[in-house]
Amino acid sequence: MPHLNAEEMSLFASTAQHTTRCTKPTIQPSTGHILVHVFATQQKLQLTREPVIMNNMQTSTLKPNKNLSNNNSTNSQQANFHHDFQWNVSYNINEKIKILQINLQKAKVPTAMLATTAKLLNPDIILVQEPYVLEGKIEGLPSFWKSWLSKNNKAGIIALPSCNNPVFLFSSNEIVAIKIQANSSPFTIISSYSSPYSAIEHNLDETHQLIHSLQGEDFLLGEDLNAHSQTWGYSNTDTRGEKVSDFISSINGHLLNTKDAPPTFIQRDSKGWPDLSIASSSVLAVNSDWQVLDNIESYSDHKIISITINKDQHILKYNRFKTIFGGHKKFSTILKSKAHSILKRISDTVHPEDIDDLTVFIQQELNFACRKAYKLKKTPTTPTISWWNSNLETKKKEITALKRRAERSNGLVKTHFEIKAKMKLSIFKKEVLQAKRNSFKKNCSQ
C-alpha cells in the first residue's frame, strides 16, 4: 500500500476550501500524482439510473437504495440516480406552476410590496409591467430572486426559488421571455407591455416573431397592451383591441381572461380590463386556472392576476455547504482517514473505463466528508421582510376592511368608505417608504 507524502496530504486537506463544488480527478500515469480539480460546472456530474420515488413538494437529499415515498400520495414521481452513491443534490416536484401578473405603475410601494404578496400567495413566477426600476434592476426585491427586464424597463419577469431553473431567452424593447422545464418539456413565459401612446404594431410583430421561433412549444403570454375589446370585458372595441384580437388568432392563442371577470384596473371612477393572459393551446388553457384576485391589495391601480397551470416541475438542485463557520479541520481529518483507500483505488485503476468508477468513488468520499463536517445551506423559499412591522400589518387590515365595507354599501355610505380607504392607503404608502428607509439606515449603522 502506498504511503502518503506531505504533498499528497496537503492536496486532500486543501479541498476543504472547495466543498460546495463537484470534483473531477485527472490521473497522470507517468508520475502517479493525483490532481483533484474542484469546479462548479454542474453538467460534468454524470448520473446513472436507479429509481428513487419522491412525493409532491417533498424536498430531500437523495440517498442510495432508498425509496422515499408516501403511500397516500396519488401523484408520486420518479427520479433515477446511481445506486451506490449519495449524490450531493436535492430533488422535489411541484405539481403546479403558480404565476402572478400585475402592472406596478412604476411606483415604489407596489414594487416593494411584492415580497409580502409572495409570502402570502407563494408564486413561482411573477410577470410585471411598469415596475419601479433603479439602475437597470427592479428595486426592492429579495436578493435571492431572479429578474429580467425588457430593454425599455417596462416589462419584467421575476423568478422565485421555487421556479425550476429559469433560463433567459429573449429581450426586446417591449417584451422579455424566459424558458423553464414543465412536464419534461420546454415552457416559455413572456411578459409584454405597450403604452397607449405608442404604436402597438411593433410590439405585436416582435411577439409574433418570438412565438414563431418556439416552433410549437408551449408558452404563456402575460401582457398589458392598453387595448379595448368586448372579448375581454370592455363595453367597446377600439382599433388597438381589433389588432390584438387578430394577433391572438394569428398565433392560435387562447385568451385566459373571462368576460365576467372583475376589472383588472380601477382608478377613481374609471375601470378597465387591459391586462391579458394568453395560452399557446386549448389544452394548456383547459389546464390553467385564471382569476383576478379582487380581495388581495396590490397597492397599485391594477389588480393582481393569478394563473395556476397544471404542469409538473421536476426540480433538481445542487446542495451547498456552510463553510464560513468552520469545520475545515474535521473535514481534513475525515478525508485523511480515507486517503490510503483513495490512493489504493487510484493505483488499482488500469483500464480507461475504470476512471468513471474512480471519479464516483472520490466524489463519494468528498461528499461524505462534507456532510460530516459542514451544515447545508438553505435557500429561503419566502422572503424575510426586515422593514415590515405590526403597525403596517394593522393599517393594511384596516384598509382591507374599509374596502369590503365600501363593496357592501351603496350611495353616500359607499362613497364615504371609499374616500376613507383612499386616505388611509395614501398614509400607508408613505409609512411603508419610511419603514424601508429606517430599516436601511439601521442596517448600515450596524
C-alpha atoms as one frame of an Amber mdcrd trajectory, in Angstrom:
protein
   0.000   0.000   0.000   1.461   3.395  -0.945   2.379   5.873   1.782   1.213
   9.480   1.787   3.828  12.127   1.386   3.413  15.728   2.598   2.322  16.940
  -0.835  -0.448  14.344  -1.093  -1.633  15.081   2.453  -1.789  18.788   1.642
  -3.706  18.042  -1.547  -6.564  16.296   0.236  -6.655  18.796   3.110  -6.858
  21.760   0.742 -10.149  20.555  -0.713 -11.912  21.919   2.382 -11.970  25.311
   0.747 -13.984  23.991  -2.187 -16.620  21.830  -0.562 -19.555  23.388  -2.379
 -18.434  22.077  -5.772 -18.191  18.813  -7.645 -14.907  17.043  -8.193 -13.194
  15.554 -11.199  -9.936  13.556 -10.976  -7.274  13.653 -13.638  -4.696  10.881
 -13.485  -1.147  11.304 -14.715   0.211   7.730 -15.047   3.778   8.865 -15.620
   4.140  10.417 -12.189   1.427   8.701 -10.193   0.372  12.069  -8.780  -3.312
  12.823  -8.389  -4.797  16.160  -9.385  -8.263  16.646  -7.930  -9.831  19.609
  -9.716 -12.763  21.251  -7.984 -15.098  23.138 -10.245 -18.727  24.325 -10.419
 -19.776  23.023 -13.829 -22.836  21.025 -12.969 -23.043  19.414 -16.392 -19.867
  17.435 -15.664 -21.613  15.368 -12.990 -22.682  12.131 -14.666 -25.760  10.465
 -13.155 -26.659   6.849 -13.882 -30.040   5.439 -13.050 -31.818   3.799 -10.146
 -35.423   4.583  -9.087 -35.966   6.967  -6.176 -39.609   7.811  -5.502 -40.349
  11.337  -4.306 -43.610  12.934  -3.273 -45.122  16.186  -4.463 -43.333  19.169
  -2.861 -41.139  16.831  -0.810 -37.571  18.087  -0.793 -34.938  15.632   0.335
 -31.336  14.667  -0.122 -31.177  11.640  -2.384 -29.724   8.550  -0.773 -28.805
   5.230  -2.353 -31.150   2.268  -2.245 -33.965   4.157  -0.503 -37.431   4.761
  -1.890 -38.742   7.983  -0.391 -42.468   7.628  -0.909 -45.806   8.139   0.750
 -48.491   5.523   0.282 -51.200   8.185   0.491 -49.825  10.106  -2.484 -51.595
   9.541  -5.796 -49.140  11.538  -7.890 -45.733  10.257  -6.837 -42.987  10.831
  -9.384 -39.786   9.010 -10.153 -36.193  10.205 -10.354 -33.282   7.968 -11.217
 -29.770   8.076  -9.773 -26.711   5.890  -9.297 -27.472   3.118  -6.826 -24.251
   3.138  -4.797 -23.509   6.837  -4.442 -25.113   9.518  -2.342 -25.283  12.385
  -4.791 -24.992  15.926  -3.464 -28.370  17.010  -4.842 -31.909  17.713  -3.673
 -34.946  16.787  -5.737 -38.569  17.825  -5.496 -41.661  18.011  -7.664 -44.141
  20.864  -7.926 -47.340  19.575  -9.490 -48.446  23.093 -10.465 -46.844  26.289
 -11.705 -48.246  29.356  -9.977 -47.820  32.674 -11.787 -48.864  36.170 -10.739
 -49.326  39.073 -13.157 -49.591  42.790 -12.308 -48.862  46.286 -13.594 -46.949
  48.155 -10.862 -47.295  51.650 -12.388 -43.583  52.400 -11.918 -44.314  53.027
  -8.233 -42.067  52.229  -5.258 -44.689  50.882  -2.870 -46.422  48.332  -5.161
 -42.998  47.042  -6.238 -41.741  46.840  -2.645 -44.910  45.068  -1.513 -44.321
  42.202  -3.976 -42.336  40.463  -1.250 -45.267  40.491   1.195 -47.634  39.382
  -1.577 -45.322  36.497  -2.474 -45.169  35.446   1.167 -48.955  35.235   1.163
 -49.553  33.608  -2.248 -46.323  31.580  -2.792 -45.948  32.055  -6.569 -43.190
  30.537  -8.678 -43.072  33.390 -11.205 -44.324  36.990 -11.267 -44.974  38.785
 -14.570 -44.746  42.547 -14.077 -45.422  45.525 -16.282 -44.110  49.007 -15.451
 -42.111  48.006 -12.337 -40.101  50.530 -10.347 -36.601  50.224 -11.788 -33.376
  51.683 -10.413 -30.033  51.341 -12.211 -31.410  48.727 -14.595 -32.863  46.443
 -11.888 -36.291  46.028 -10.320 -35.915  47.778  -6.988 -36.847  46.262  -3.629
 -36.727  42.544  -4.481 -35.118  39.959  -2.185 -31.550  39.206  -3.232 -32.243
  35.529  -3.959 -34.985  36.324  -6.511 -34.021  36.406 -10.176 -35.400  39.058
 -12.519 -35.194  40.077 -16.165 -36.331  43.257 -17.911 -37.185  44.393 -21.422
 -34.876  46.997 -22.905 -37.206  49.872 -22.032 -37.693  48.511 -18.460 -41.481
  48.398 -18.951 -41.894  44.590 -18.934 -40.289  42.208 -16.473 -40.243  38.640
 -15.188 -39.381  37.636 -11.626 -38.483  34.027 -10.759 -38.641  32.860  -7.163
 -36.523  29.987  -5.746 -39.399  27.534  -6.287 -39.158  28.071 -10.061 -37.449
  25.293 -11.994 -34.089  26.675 -13.161 -35.327  29.533 -15.368 -33.182  30.434
 -18.381 -33.208  33.860 -20.012 -34.446  33.561 -23.595 -35.089  36.936 -25.212
 -35.424  40.655 -24.547 -36.501  43.451 -26.891 -37.757  46.974 -26.350 -41.184
  45.953 -25.002 -41.053  42.198 -24.282 -38.940  39.769 -22.255 -39.040  35.967
 -22.164 -37.613  33.087 -20.132 -37.785  29.318 -20.512 -38.348  26.631 -17.888
 -38.935  22.866 -17.914 -42.502  21.705 -17.260 -43.729  18.120 -17.730 -40.198
  17.395 -19.014 -40.798  19.792 -21.927 -39.692  23.393 -22.605 -42.186  26.026
 -21.483 -41.727  29.695 -22.426 -43.066  32.558 -20.315 -43.356  36.028 -21.856
 -44.073  39.439 -20.336 -45.081  42.358 -22.551 -46.156  46.000 -22.242 -47.301
  48.563 -24.809 -48.027  52.169 -23.862 -51.393  53.588 -25.007 -49.409  56.374
 -26.699 -47.166  54.073 -28.787 -47.898  52.118 -31.962 -48.970  48.632 -30.960
 -47.853  47.029 -34.249 -44.178  46.950 -33.254 -44.959  45.074 -30.025 -47.195
  42.553 -31.778 -44.662  41.938 -34.568 -41.838  41.244 -32.080 -44.037  38.932
 -30.032 -45.177  37.096 -33.161 -41.567  36.527 -34.276 -40.610  35.208 -30.847
 -43.555  32.787 -30.719 -42.844  31.615 -34.278 -39.254  30.806 -33.242 -40.548
  28.478 -30.493 -41.671  26.009 -33.183 -44.774  24.756 -31.415 -43.522  24.789
 -27.820 -45.997  25.717 -25.100 -45.939  29.311 -23.906 -47.796  31.708 -21.633
 -48.000  35.393 -22.540 -48.861  37.977 -19.884 -49.265  41.494 -21.215 -50.733
  44.940 -20.741 -51.354  46.352 -24.226 -53.877  49.047 -23.256 -56.339  47.674
 -25.794 -60.142  47.674 -25.526 -62.288  44.760 -26.687 -65.626  43.297 -25.714
 -63.916  39.892 -25.820 -62.132  40.558 -22.524 -64.624  42.736 -20.679 -64.803
  46.230 -22.168 -68.086  47.669 -23.391 -66.430  48.769 -26.635 -63.721  47.622
 -29.069 -61.113  50.110 -30.276 -58.511  49.866 -33.041 -55.866  48.503 -30.689
 -58.321  45.870 -29.484 -59.041  44.730 -33.043 -55.320  44.387 -33.738 -54.771
  42.384 -30.552 -57.675  40.079 -31.416 -56.197  39.496 -34.875 -52.819  38.821
 -33.275 -54.265  36.194 -30.906 -55.911  34.454 -33.866 -52.695  34.557 -35.919
 -50.717  32.684 -33.240 -53.606  30.274 -32.497 -53.553  31.573 -28.944 -56.257
  31.087 -26.327 -57.248  34.010 -24.120 -57.479  33.032 -20.458 -59.406  36.185
 -19.481 -63.113  35.659 -18.930 -65.877  38.141 -19.823 -67.407  38.056 -16.369
 -64.112  38.692 -14.571 -63.847  41.810 -12.374 -61.822  44.711 -13.815 -58.053
  44.439 -13.612 -57.695  48.235 -13.444 -59.606  50.643 -11.181 -58.839  54.336
 -10.814 -61.311  56.755  -9.258 -64.490  56.379 -11.329 -62.885  54.547 -14.248
 -62.229  50.855 -14.670 -60.780  48.605 -17.364 -59.505  45.191 -18.394 -56.118
  45.979 -20.040 -54.201  43.020 -18.546 -54.332  39.927 -20.763 -53.103  36.356
 -20.343 -52.754  34.157 -23.425 -52.009  30.421 -23.557 -50.446  28.673 -26.530
 -53.068  25.961 -26.920 -56.537  24.870 -25.892 -55.010  22.032 -23.860 -52.907
  24.487 -21.855 -55.908  26.792 -21.429 -58.083  23.953 -20.101 -55.342  23.008
 -17.629 -54.991  26.586 -16.353 -56.906  28.384 -13.632 -57.113  32.166 -14.262
 -58.606  34.651 -11.816 -58.418  38.274 -10.709 -57.539  38.461  -7.009 -60.008
  41.189  -6.149 -59.635  40.600  -2.397 -55.826  40.979  -2.334 -54.490  44.527
  -2.039 -51.935  45.257  -4.774 -51.200  48.899  -3.766 -51.474  49.692  -7.470
 -54.428  50.769  -9.601 -54.111  47.351 -11.258 -55.291  44.141  -9.608 -53.214
  41.009  -9.160 -53.968  38.201 -11.613 -53.329  34.613 -10.532 -52.611  31.910
 -13.118 -52.217  28.314 -11.959 -51.008  25.849 -14.592 -51.324  22.103 -14.068
 -47.822  21.206 -15.200 -45.181  19.378 -13.176 -41.863  20.998 -12.337 -39.106
  18.493 -11.622 -36.543  20.479  -9.663 -33.013  19.157  -9.210 -30.704  21.393
  -7.188 -27.138  21.021  -6.038 -26.687  21.355  -2.306 -24.246  23.900  -0.947
 -22.389  23.711   2.357 -21.794  26.344   5.023 -18.012  26.616   5.080 -17.695
  30.100   6.554 -18.419  28.879  10.110 -15.536  26.420  10.314 -15.500  22.643
  10.151 -12.410  22.547   7.925 -10.330  20.648  10.483 -12.988  17.963  10.827
 -13.261  17.742   7.034  -9.487  17.373   6.717  -9.373  14.703   9.441 -12.118
  12.651   7.809 -10.513  12.893   4.396  -7.056  11.973   5.690  -8.528   8.833
   7.239  -9.765   7.881   3.773  -6.582   8.864   1.943  -4.985   5.405   1.896
  -8.096   3.746   0.444  -8.364   6.510  -2.157  -4.729   6.129  -3.205  -5.120
   2.343  -3.264  -8.139   2.722  -5.555  -6.157   5.074  -7.792  -3.178   2.765
  -8.012  -5.503  -0.108  -8.954  -7.016   1.866 -11.833  -5.595   0.341 -15.011
  -8.232   0.491 -17.732  -9.754   3.740 -19.093 -13.268   2.534 -18.286 -12.285
   2.318 -14.602 -11.783   6.087 -14.454 -15.537   6.732 -14.262 -15.849   4.423
 -11.271 -12.850   6.103  -9.687 -14.422   9.518 -10.222 -17.609   8.378  -8.495
 -15.619   6.895  -5.626 -13.648  10.111  -4.992 -16.783  12.226  -5.238 -18.457
   9.908  -2.751 -15.657  10.297  -0.245 -15.567  14.087  -0.633 -19.332  14.334
  -0.288 -19.319  12.095   2.785 -16.643  14.249   4.420 -18.551  17.438   3.595
 -21.763  16.132   5.123 -19.989  15.117   8.318 -18.116  18.419   8.674 -20.499
  21.105   7.395 -24.146  22.088   7.535 -26.194  22.505   4.385 -27.093  25.969
   3.165 -30.812  26.533   2.799 -32.222  28.964   0.267 -35.307  30.607   1.796
 -38.458  29.987  -0.210 -40.235  33.006   1.275 -38.519  36.325   1.938 -37.826
  37.770   5.370 -39.015  41.371   5.239 -36.959  43.282   7.779 -38.852  46.560
   7.426 -42.352  45.101   7.865 -43.831  45.638  11.333 -47.038  45.133  13.303
 -48.142  48.741  12.780 -48.045  48.303   8.991 -49.886  45.000   9.284 -52.650
  46.666  11.321 -53.040  49.516   8.836 -53.138  47.042   5.975 -56.031  45.183
   7.620 -57.867  48.462   8.246 -57.655  49.381   4.555 -58.911  45.945   3.540
 -61.836  46.222   5.968 -62.814  49.670   4.642 -62.782  48.412   1.059 -65.004
  45.483   1.977 -67.454  47.837   3.679 -67.489  50.004   0.570 -68.315  46.954
  -1.573 -71.266  46.071   0.676 -72.621  49.628   0.810 -74.467  51.923  -1.567
 -74.807  55.638  -2.260 -73.214  58.126   0.153 -72.161  55.414   2.601 -70.218
  53.666  -0.157 -68.552  56.949  -1.157 -67.659  57.641   2.486 -65.883  54.314
   2.919 -64.091  54.633  -0.452 -62.725  58.081   0.432 -61.668  56.903   3.865
 -59.909  53.862   2.387 -58.041  56.019  -0.147 -56.873  58.395   2.586 -55.604
  55.560   4.734 -53.935  53.932   1.718 -52.106  57.169   0.941 -50.822  57.373
   4.536 -49.934  53.667   4.471 -47.763  54.065   1.352 -45.799  56.886   2.980
 -45.263  54.810   6.105 -44.049  51.847   4.013 -41.409  54.012   2.364 -40.401
  55.464   5.736 -40.131  51.983   7.259 -37.885  50.879   4.389 -35.627  53.919
   4.857 -35.375  53.366   8.616 -34.552  49.699   8.110 -31.850  50.578   5.592
 -30.304  53.157   7.928 -30.362  50.674  10.802 -28.620  48.001   8.734 -25.981
  50.482   7.574 -25.232  51.626  11.125 -24.727  48.106  12.497
